[in-house]
C-alpha cells in the first residue's frame, strides 16, 4: 500500500476484496439515492437533489491520511480507522433539502448511521460547511452480507463550490496556504452562507405565493 512497500500475495487479495466491498457499497447507496430522487419527483413533482457523485479513496490518499493520524499503514488500520474510503456526495439546492435527504437515507431499514458531523450547524474555522454521515450498508455476497462503511456528504451547490475550490487550493499549495488567501476563503465562505440563506428565503416566498395563487 505505502510507497516503496511491496504487498504480499495475500495482502493483494485482501486489498482487492476490500476495495470490491467499498465499490459495491457505493453502488448500493447510489441506487438508493436514485430511487429516492425518482420517487420524490413522482410524488412531489420536486427534485431536491441537483447531482450526486462518488469516489473510492486512492491508495496514496489512504496512506497519507493514516500517517497523518498516526496509524499503521496496513489493511486492518484502513478498515478500522478510515470512514471515507467509500464516499458519496449529494449536492442539493437549499439547506432545508440537506436535512430532508439525510432523514430519508438514515430512515432506511438496512442503513445504520454510525456518525454524523454537522458542519452546517457548526462550521469549521475555515468556513467549511457540509453535512457528513458515516453509514453502513449491507453488501450481499454469494454466501454472506458484509456491513460496509460509506461516508455521505450532503451540501448545497454554493457550499460545494466553495469546498471544491478550497480543496484544490489546499492541495495546490500543499498545505502552505498564505494567511491572506486563508482569510479571503473564510470571507467567501461567509458570503456563500448568506447567499444560501437568502436563496432559501426567496424559495419559501415563491412557494407561499404559488400556494396563495393556487388557493384563489
Ligand atoms: P479527500 O481528498 O476529500 O478524501 P473522521 O472521519 O472523523 O475520522 P475526517 O476524515 O477528517 O475524520 O472527517 P471529516 O471531517 O468528516 O472529513 C472527511 C472529508 O470531508 C475530507 O476528506 C474532505 O473530503 C471533506 N472535508 C473536511 N474538512 C474539509 C475542509 O475544511 N475543506 C474541504 N474542502 N473539505 C473538507 P479528506 O480525506 O480530508 O480529503
JSON list of N, CA, C and O and ligand atoms in Angstrom, two decimals, residues 55 57 61 65 69 81 83-84 89 115 117 119 124 126 128 132 134 151 153 155 162-164 166-167 171, ligand 1:
[
{"chain": "A", "resi": 55, "resn": "UNK", "atom": "N", "xyz": [-16.76, 8.47, -5.11]},
{"chain": "A", "resi": 55, "resn": "UNK", "atom": "CA", "xyz": [-15.34, 8.17, -5.37]},
{"chain": "A", "resi": 55, "resn": "UNK", "atom": "C", "xyz": [-14.82, 7.14, -4.35]},
{"chain": "A", "resi": 55, "resn": "UNK", "atom": "O", "xyz": [-15.30, 7.07, -3.21]},
{"chain": "A", "resi": 57, "resn": "UNK", "atom": "N", "xyz": [-11.44, 6.25, -2.32]},
{"chain": "A", "resi": 57, "resn": "UNK", "atom": "CA", "xyz": [-10.21, 6.95, -1.96]},
{"chain": "A", "resi": 57, "resn": "UNK", "atom": "C", "xyz": [-9.01, 6.25, -2.61]},
{"chain": "A", "resi": 57, "resn": "UNK", "atom": "O", "xyz": [-8.97, 5.02, -2.65]},
{"chain": "A", "resi": 61, "resn": "UNK", "atom": "N", "xyz": [-3.96, 8.51, -1.01]},
{"chain": "A", "resi": 61, "resn": "UNK", "atom": "CA", "xyz": [-4.72, 9.33, -0.06]},
{"chain": "A", "resi": 61, "resn": "UNK", "atom": "C", "xyz": [-5.01, 8.54, 1.22]},
{"chain": "A", "resi": 61, "resn": "UNK", "atom": "O", "xyz": [-5.01, 9.11, 2.32]},
{"chain": "A", "resi": 65, "resn": "UNK", "atom": "N", "xyz": [-3.58, 9.79, 4.88]},
{"chain": "A", "resi": 65, "resn": "UNK", "atom": "CA", "xyz": [-4.48, 10.05, 6.00]},
{"chain": "A", "resi": 65, "resn": "UNK", "atom": "C", "xyz": [-4.12, 9.21, 7.22]},
{"chain": "A", "resi": 65, "resn": "UNK", "atom": "O", "xyz": [-4.15, 9.69, 8.35]},
{"chain": "A", "resi": 69, "resn": "UNK", "atom": "N", "xyz": [-2.78, 10.63, 10.86]},
{"chain": "A", "resi": 69, "resn": "UNK", "atom": "CA", "xyz": [-3.48, 10.35, 12.12]},
{"chain": "A", "resi": 69, "resn": "UNK", "atom": "C", "xyz": [-2.67, 9.43, 13.04]},
{"chain": "A", "resi": 69, "resn": "UNK", "atom": "O", "xyz": [-3.15, 9.02, 14.09]},
{"chain": "A", "resi": 81, "resn": "UNK", "atom": "N", "xyz": [-9.95, 2.53, 10.95]},
{"chain": "A", "resi": 81, "resn": "UNK", "atom": "CA", "xyz": [-9.89, 3.95, 11.28]},
{"chain": "A", "resi": 81, "resn": "UNK", "atom": "C", "xyz": [-10.42, 4.90, 10.21]},
{"chain": "A", "resi": 81, "resn": "UNK", "atom": "O", "xyz": [-10.71, 6.04, 10.52]},
{"chain": "A", "resi": 83, "resn": "UNK", "atom": "N", "xyz": [-13.13, 6.29, 7.66]},
{"chain": "A", "resi": 83, "resn": "UNK", "atom": "CA", "xyz": [-14.58, 6.23, 7.41]},
{"chain": "A", "resi": 83, "resn": "UNK", "atom": "C", "xyz": [-14.94, 6.61, 5.99]},
{"chain": "A", "resi": 83, "resn": "UNK", "atom": "O", "xyz": [-16.09, 6.46, 5.59]},
{"chain": "A", "resi": 84, "resn": "UNK", "atom": "N", "xyz": [-13.97, 7.17, 5.26]},
{"chain": "A", "resi": 84, "resn": "UNK", "atom": "CA", "xyz": [-14.36, 7.74, 3.97]},
{"chain": "A", "resi": 84, "resn": "UNK", "atom": "C", "xyz": [-13.63, 7.10, 2.79]},
{"chain": "A", "resi": 84, "resn": "UNK", "atom": "O", "xyz": [-13.35, 7.76, 1.80]},
{"chain": "A", "resi": 89, "resn": "UNK", "atom": "N", "xyz": [-21.23, 11.95, -2.57]},
{"chain": "A", "resi": 89, "resn": "UNK", "atom": "CA", "xyz": [-21.55, 13.36, -2.31]},
{"chain": "A", "resi": 89, "resn": "UNK", "atom": "C", "xyz": [-22.87, 13.73, -2.99]},
{"chain": "A", "resi": 89, "resn": "UNK", "atom": "O", "xyz": [-23.03, 13.48, -4.19]},
{"chain": "A", "resi": 115, "resn": "UNK", "atom": "N", "xyz": [-22.15, 7.75, 12.50]},
{"chain": "A", "resi": 115, "resn": "UNK", "atom": "CA", "xyz": [-21.59, 9.04, 12.93]},
{"chain": "A", "resi": 115, "resn": "UNK", "atom": "C", "xyz": [-22.17, 10.17, 12.08]},
{"chain": "A", "resi": 115, "resn": "UNK", "atom": "O", "xyz": [-22.36, 9.99, 10.88]},
{"chain": "A", "resi": 117, "resn": "UNK", "atom": "N", "xyz": [-21.48, 14.33, 11.33]},
{"chain": "A", "resi": 117, "resn": "UNK", "atom": "CA", "xyz": [-20.73, 15.56, 11.60]},
{"chain": "A", "resi": 117, "resn": "UNK", "atom": "C", "xyz": [-21.48, 16.67, 10.90]},
{"chain": "A", "resi": 117, "resn": "UNK", "atom": "O", "xyz": [-21.50, 16.71, 9.66]},
{"chain": "A", "resi": 119, "resn": "UNK", "atom": "N", "xyz": [-21.36, 20.02, 9.93]},
{"chain": "A", "resi": 119, "resn": "UNK", "atom": "CA", "xyz": [-20.57, 21.24, 9.75]},
{"chain": "A", "resi": 119, "resn": "UNK", "atom": "C", "xyz": [-21.42, 22.39, 9.21]},
{"chain": "A", "resi": 119, "resn": "UNK", "atom": "O", "xyz": [-20.88, 23.41, 8.79]},
{"chain": "A", "resi": 124, "resn": "UNK", "atom": "N", "xyz": [-16.59, 24.61, 10.20]},
{"chain": "A", "resi": 124, "resn": "UNK", "atom": "CA", "xyz": [-15.19, 24.57, 10.63]},
{"chain": "A", "resi": 124, "resn": "UNK", "atom": "C", "xyz": [-14.63, 26.00, 10.65]},
{"chain": "A", "resi": 124, "resn": "UNK", "atom": "O", "xyz": [-15.18, 26.91, 10.04]},
{"chain": "A", "resi": 126, "resn": "UNK", "atom": "N", "xyz": [-12.30, 27.37, 9.13]},
{"chain": "A", "resi": 126, "resn": "UNK", "atom": "CA", "xyz": [-12.00, 27.95, 7.81]},
{"chain": "A", "resi": 126, "resn": "UNK", "atom": "C", "xyz": [-13.27, 28.33, 7.04]},
{"chain": "A", "resi": 126, "resn": "UNK", "atom": "O", "xyz": [-13.20, 28.92, 5.97]},
{"chain": "A", "resi": 128, "resn": "UNK", "atom": "N", "xyz": [-15.69, 25.95, 6.27]},
{"chain": "A", "resi": 128, "resn": "UNK", "atom": "CA", "xyz": [-16.24, 24.76, 5.59]},
{"chain": "A", "resi": 128, "resn": "UNK", "atom": "C", "xyz": [-17.60, 24.38, 6.15]},
{"chain": "A", "resi": 128, "resn": "UNK", "atom": "O", "xyz": [-17.77, 24.27, 7.36]},
{"chain": "A", "resi": 132, "resn": "UNK", "atom": "N", "xyz": [-22.07, 15.63, 7.07]},
{"chain": "A", "resi": 132, "resn": "UNK", "atom": "CA", "xyz": [-21.43, 14.33, 6.81]},
{"chain": "A", "resi": 132, "resn": "UNK", "atom": "C", "xyz": [-22.11, 13.23, 7.63]},
{"chain": "A", "resi": 132, "resn": "UNK", "atom": "O", "xyz": [-22.31, 13.40, 8.84]},
{"chain": "A", "resi": 134, "resn": "UNK", "atom": "N", "xyz": [-21.61, 9.03, 8.37]},
{"chain": "A", "resi": 134, "resn": "UNK", "atom": "CA", "xyz": [-20.94, 7.76, 8.08]},
{"chain": "A", "resi": 134, "resn": "UNK", "atom": "C", "xyz": [-21.96, 6.67, 8.37]},
{"chain": "A", "resi": 134, "resn": "UNK", "atom": "O", "xyz": [-22.50, 6.59, 9.47]},
{"chain": "A", "resi": 151, "resn": "UNK", "atom": "N", "xyz": [-19.06, 7.09, 3.58]},
{"chain": "A", "resi": 151, "resn": "UNK", "atom": "CA", "xyz": [-19.28, 8.45, 4.06]},
{"chain": "A", "resi": 151, "resn": "UNK", "atom": "C", "xyz": [-20.14, 9.20, 3.04]},
{"chain": "A", "resi": 151, "resn": "UNK", "atom": "O", "xyz": [-19.81, 9.22, 1.85]},
{"chain": "A", "resi": 153, "resn": "UNK", "atom": "N", "xyz": [-21.61, 12.81, 2.05]},
{"chain": "A", "resi": 153, "resn": "UNK", "atom": "CA", "xyz": [-21.52, 14.26, 2.29]},
{"chain": "A", "resi": 153, "resn": "UNK", "atom": "C", "xyz": [-22.70, 14.91, 1.58]},
{"chain": "A", "resi": 153, "resn": "UNK", "atom": "O", "xyz": [-22.92, 14.66, 0.40]},
{"chain": "A", "resi": 155, "resn": "UNK", "atom": "N", "xyz": [-24.51, 18.64, 0.77]},
{"chain": "A", "resi": 155, "resn": "UNK", "atom": "CA", "xyz": [-24.27, 20.09, 0.84]},
{"chain": "A", "resi": 155, "resn": "UNK", "atom": "C", "xyz": [-25.00, 20.80, -0.29]},
{"chain": "A", "resi": 155, "resn": "UNK", "atom": "O", "xyz": [-25.46, 20.15, -1.24]},
{"chain": "A", "resi": 162, "resn": "UNK", "atom": "N", "xyz": [-17.60, 26.28, -2.91]},
{"chain": "A", "resi": 162, "resn": "UNK", "atom": "CA", "xyz": [-16.54, 26.76, -2.01]},
{"chain": "A", "resi": 162, "resn": "UNK", "atom": "C", "xyz": [-15.58, 25.60, -1.66]},
{"chain": "A", "resi": 162, "resn": "UNK", "atom": "O", "xyz": [-14.36, 25.73, -1.74]},
{"chain": "A", "resi": 163, "resn": "UNK", "atom": "N", "xyz": [-16.17, 24.45, -1.28]},
{"chain": "A", "resi": 163, "resn": "UNK", "atom": "CA", "xyz": [-15.35, 23.32, -0.81]},
{"chain": "A", "resi": 163, "resn": "UNK", "atom": "C", "xyz": [-14.44, 22.80, -1.93]},
{"chain": "A", "resi": 163, "resn": "UNK", "atom": "O", "xyz": [-13.27, 22.46, -1.68]},
{"chain": "A", "resi": 164, "resn": "UNK", "atom": "N", "xyz": [-14.95, 22.77, -3.16]},
{"chain": "A", "resi": 164, "resn": "UNK", "atom": "CA", "xyz": [-14.14, 22.27, -4.28]},
{"chain": "A", "resi": 164, "resn": "UNK", "atom": "C", "xyz": [-12.95, 23.18, -4.52]},
{"chain": "A", "resi": 164, "resn": "UNK", "atom": "O", "xyz": [-11.82, 22.72, -4.71]},
{"chain": "A", "resi": 166, "resn": "UNK", "atom": "N", "xyz": [-11.61, 25.36, -2.36]},
{"chain": "A", "resi": 166, "resn": "UNK", "atom": "CA", "xyz": [-10.70, 25.34, -1.20]},
{"chain": "A", "resi": 166, "resn": "UNK", "atom": "C", "xyz": [-9.83, 24.09, -1.22]},
{"chain": "A", "resi": 166, "resn": "UNK", "atom": "O", "xyz": [-8.65, 24.13, -0.92]},
{"chain": "A", "resi": 167, "resn": "UNK", "atom": "N", "xyz": [-10.44, 22.94, -1.59]},
{"chain": "A", "resi": 167, "resn": "UNK", "atom": "CA", "xyz": [-9.72, 21.67, -1.66]},
{"chain": "A", "resi": 167, "resn": "UNK", "atom": "C", "xyz": [-8.59, 21.76, -2.69]},
{"chain": "A", "resi": 167, "resn": "UNK", "atom": "O", "xyz": [-7.46, 21.36, -2.44]},
{"chain": "A", "resi": 171, "resn": "UNK", "atom": "N", "xyz": [-4.55, 21.61, -1.92]},
{"chain": "A", "resi": 171, "resn": "UNK", "atom": "CA", "xyz": [-3.65, 20.62, -2.49]},
{"chain": "A", "resi": 171, "resn": "UNK", "atom": "C", "xyz": [-2.58, 21.26, -3.37]},
{"chain": "A", "resi": 171, "resn": "UNK", "atom": "O", "xyz": [-1.44, 20.83, -3.37]},
{"chain": "B", "resi": 1, "resn": "LIG", "atom": "P1", "xyz": [-10.36, 13.88, 0.38]},
{"chain": "B", "resi": 1, "resn": "LIG", "atom": "O1", "xyz": [-9.24, 14.24, -0.52]},
{"chain": "B", "resi": 1, "resn": "LIG", "atom": "O2", "xyz": [-11.65, 14.55, 0.01]},
{"chain": "B", "resi": 1, "resn": "LIG", "atom": "O3", "xyz": [-10.54, 12.40, 0.55]},
{"chain": "B", "resi": 1, "resn": "LIG", "atom": "P2", "xyz": [-13.02, 11.08, 10.73]},
{"chain": "B", "resi": 1, "resn": "LIG", "atom": "O4", "xyz": [-13.82, 10.56, 9.56]},
{"chain": "B", "resi": 1, "resn": "LIG", "atom": "O5", "xyz": [-13.88, 11.61, 11.82]},
{"chain": "B", "resi": 1, "resn": "LIG", "atom": "O6", "xyz": [-12.00, 10.07, 11.20]},
{"chain": "B", "resi": 1, "resn": "LIG", "atom": "P3", "xyz": [-12.15, 13.03, 8.87]},
{"chain": "B", "resi": 1, "resn": "LIG", "atom": "O7", "xyz": [-11.98, 12.02, 7.77]},
{"chain": "B", "resi": 1, "resn": "LIG", "atom": "O8", "xyz": [-11.21, 14.19, 8.87]},
{"chain": "B", "resi": 1, "resn": "LIG", "atom": "O9", "xyz": [-12.13, 12.31, 10.25]},
{"chain": "B", "resi": 1, "resn": "LIG", "atom": "O10", "xyz": [-13.65, 13.52, 8.81]},
{"chain": "B", "resi": 1, "resn": "LIG", "atom": "P4", "xyz": [-14.35, 14.74, 8.15]},
{"chain": "B", "resi": 1, "resn": "LIG", "atom": "O11", "xyz": [-14.07, 15.99, 8.88]},
{"chain": "B", "resi": 1, "resn": "LIG", "atom": "O12", "xyz": [-15.78, 14.29, 8.05]},
{"chain": "B", "resi": 1, "resn": "LIG", "atom": "O13", "xyz": [-13.68, 14.91, 6.71]},
{"chain": "B", "resi": 1, "resn": "LIG", "atom": "C1", "xyz": [-13.92, 13.98, 5.70]},
{"chain": "B", "resi": 1, "resn": "LIG", "atom": "C2", "xyz": [-13.85, 14.64, 4.34]},
{"chain": "B", "resi": 1, "resn": "LIG", "atom": "O14", "xyz": [-14.64, 15.84, 4.34]},
{"chain": "B", "resi": 1, "resn": "LIG", "atom": "C3", "xyz": [-12.49, 15.10, 3.88]},
{"chain": "B", "resi": 1, "resn": "LIG", "atom": "O15", "xyz": [-11.76, 14.01, 3.36]},
{"chain": "B", "resi": 1, "resn": "LIG", "atom": "C4", "xyz": [-12.87, 16.13, 2.82]},
{"chain": "B", "resi": 1, "resn": "LIG", "atom": "O16", "xyz": [-13.36, 15.50, 1.64]},
{"chain": "B", "resi": 1, "resn": "LIG", "atom": "C5", "xyz": [-14.05, 16.82, 3.48]},
{"chain": "B", "resi": 1, "resn": "LIG", "atom": "N1", "xyz": [-13.57, 17.96, 4.29]},
{"chain": "B", "resi": 1, "resn": "LIG", "atom": "C6", "xyz": [-13.46, 18.02, 5.64]},
{"chain": "B", "resi": 1, "resn": "LIG", "atom": "N2", "xyz": [-12.99, 19.22, 6.02]},
{"chain": "B", "resi": 1, "resn": "LIG", "atom": "C7", "xyz": [-12.82, 19.95, 4.89]},
{"chain": "B", "resi": 1, "resn": "LIG", "atom": "C8", "xyz": [-12.38, 21.30, 4.64]},
{"chain": "B", "resi": 1, "resn": "LIG", "atom": "O17", "xyz": [-12.04, 22.06, 5.53]},
{"chain": "B", "resi": 1, "resn": "LIG", "atom": "N3", "xyz": [-12.34, 21.68, 3.32]},
{"chain": "B", "resi": 1, "resn": "LIG", "atom": "C9", "xyz": [-12.71, 20.87, 2.29]},
{"chain": "B", "resi": 1, "resn": "LIG", "atom": "N4", "xyz": [-12.64, 21.34, 1.06]},
{"chain": "B", "resi": 1, "resn": "LIG", "atom": "N5", "xyz": [-13.11, 19.58, 2.50]},
{"chain": "B", "resi": 1, "resn": "LIG", "atom": "C10", "xyz": [-13.17, 19.15, 3.77]},
{"chain": "B", "resi": 1, "resn": "LIG", "atom": "P5", "xyz": [-10.16, 14.10, 3.21]},
{"chain": "B", "resi": 1, "resn": "LIG", "atom": "O18", "xyz": [-9.62, 12.74, 3.42]},
{"chain": "B", "resi": 1, "resn": "LIG", "atom": "O19", "xyz": [-9.61, 15.17, 4.11]},
{"chain": "B", "resi": 1, "resn": "LIG", "atom": "O20", "xyz": [-9.92, 14.55, 1.75]}
]
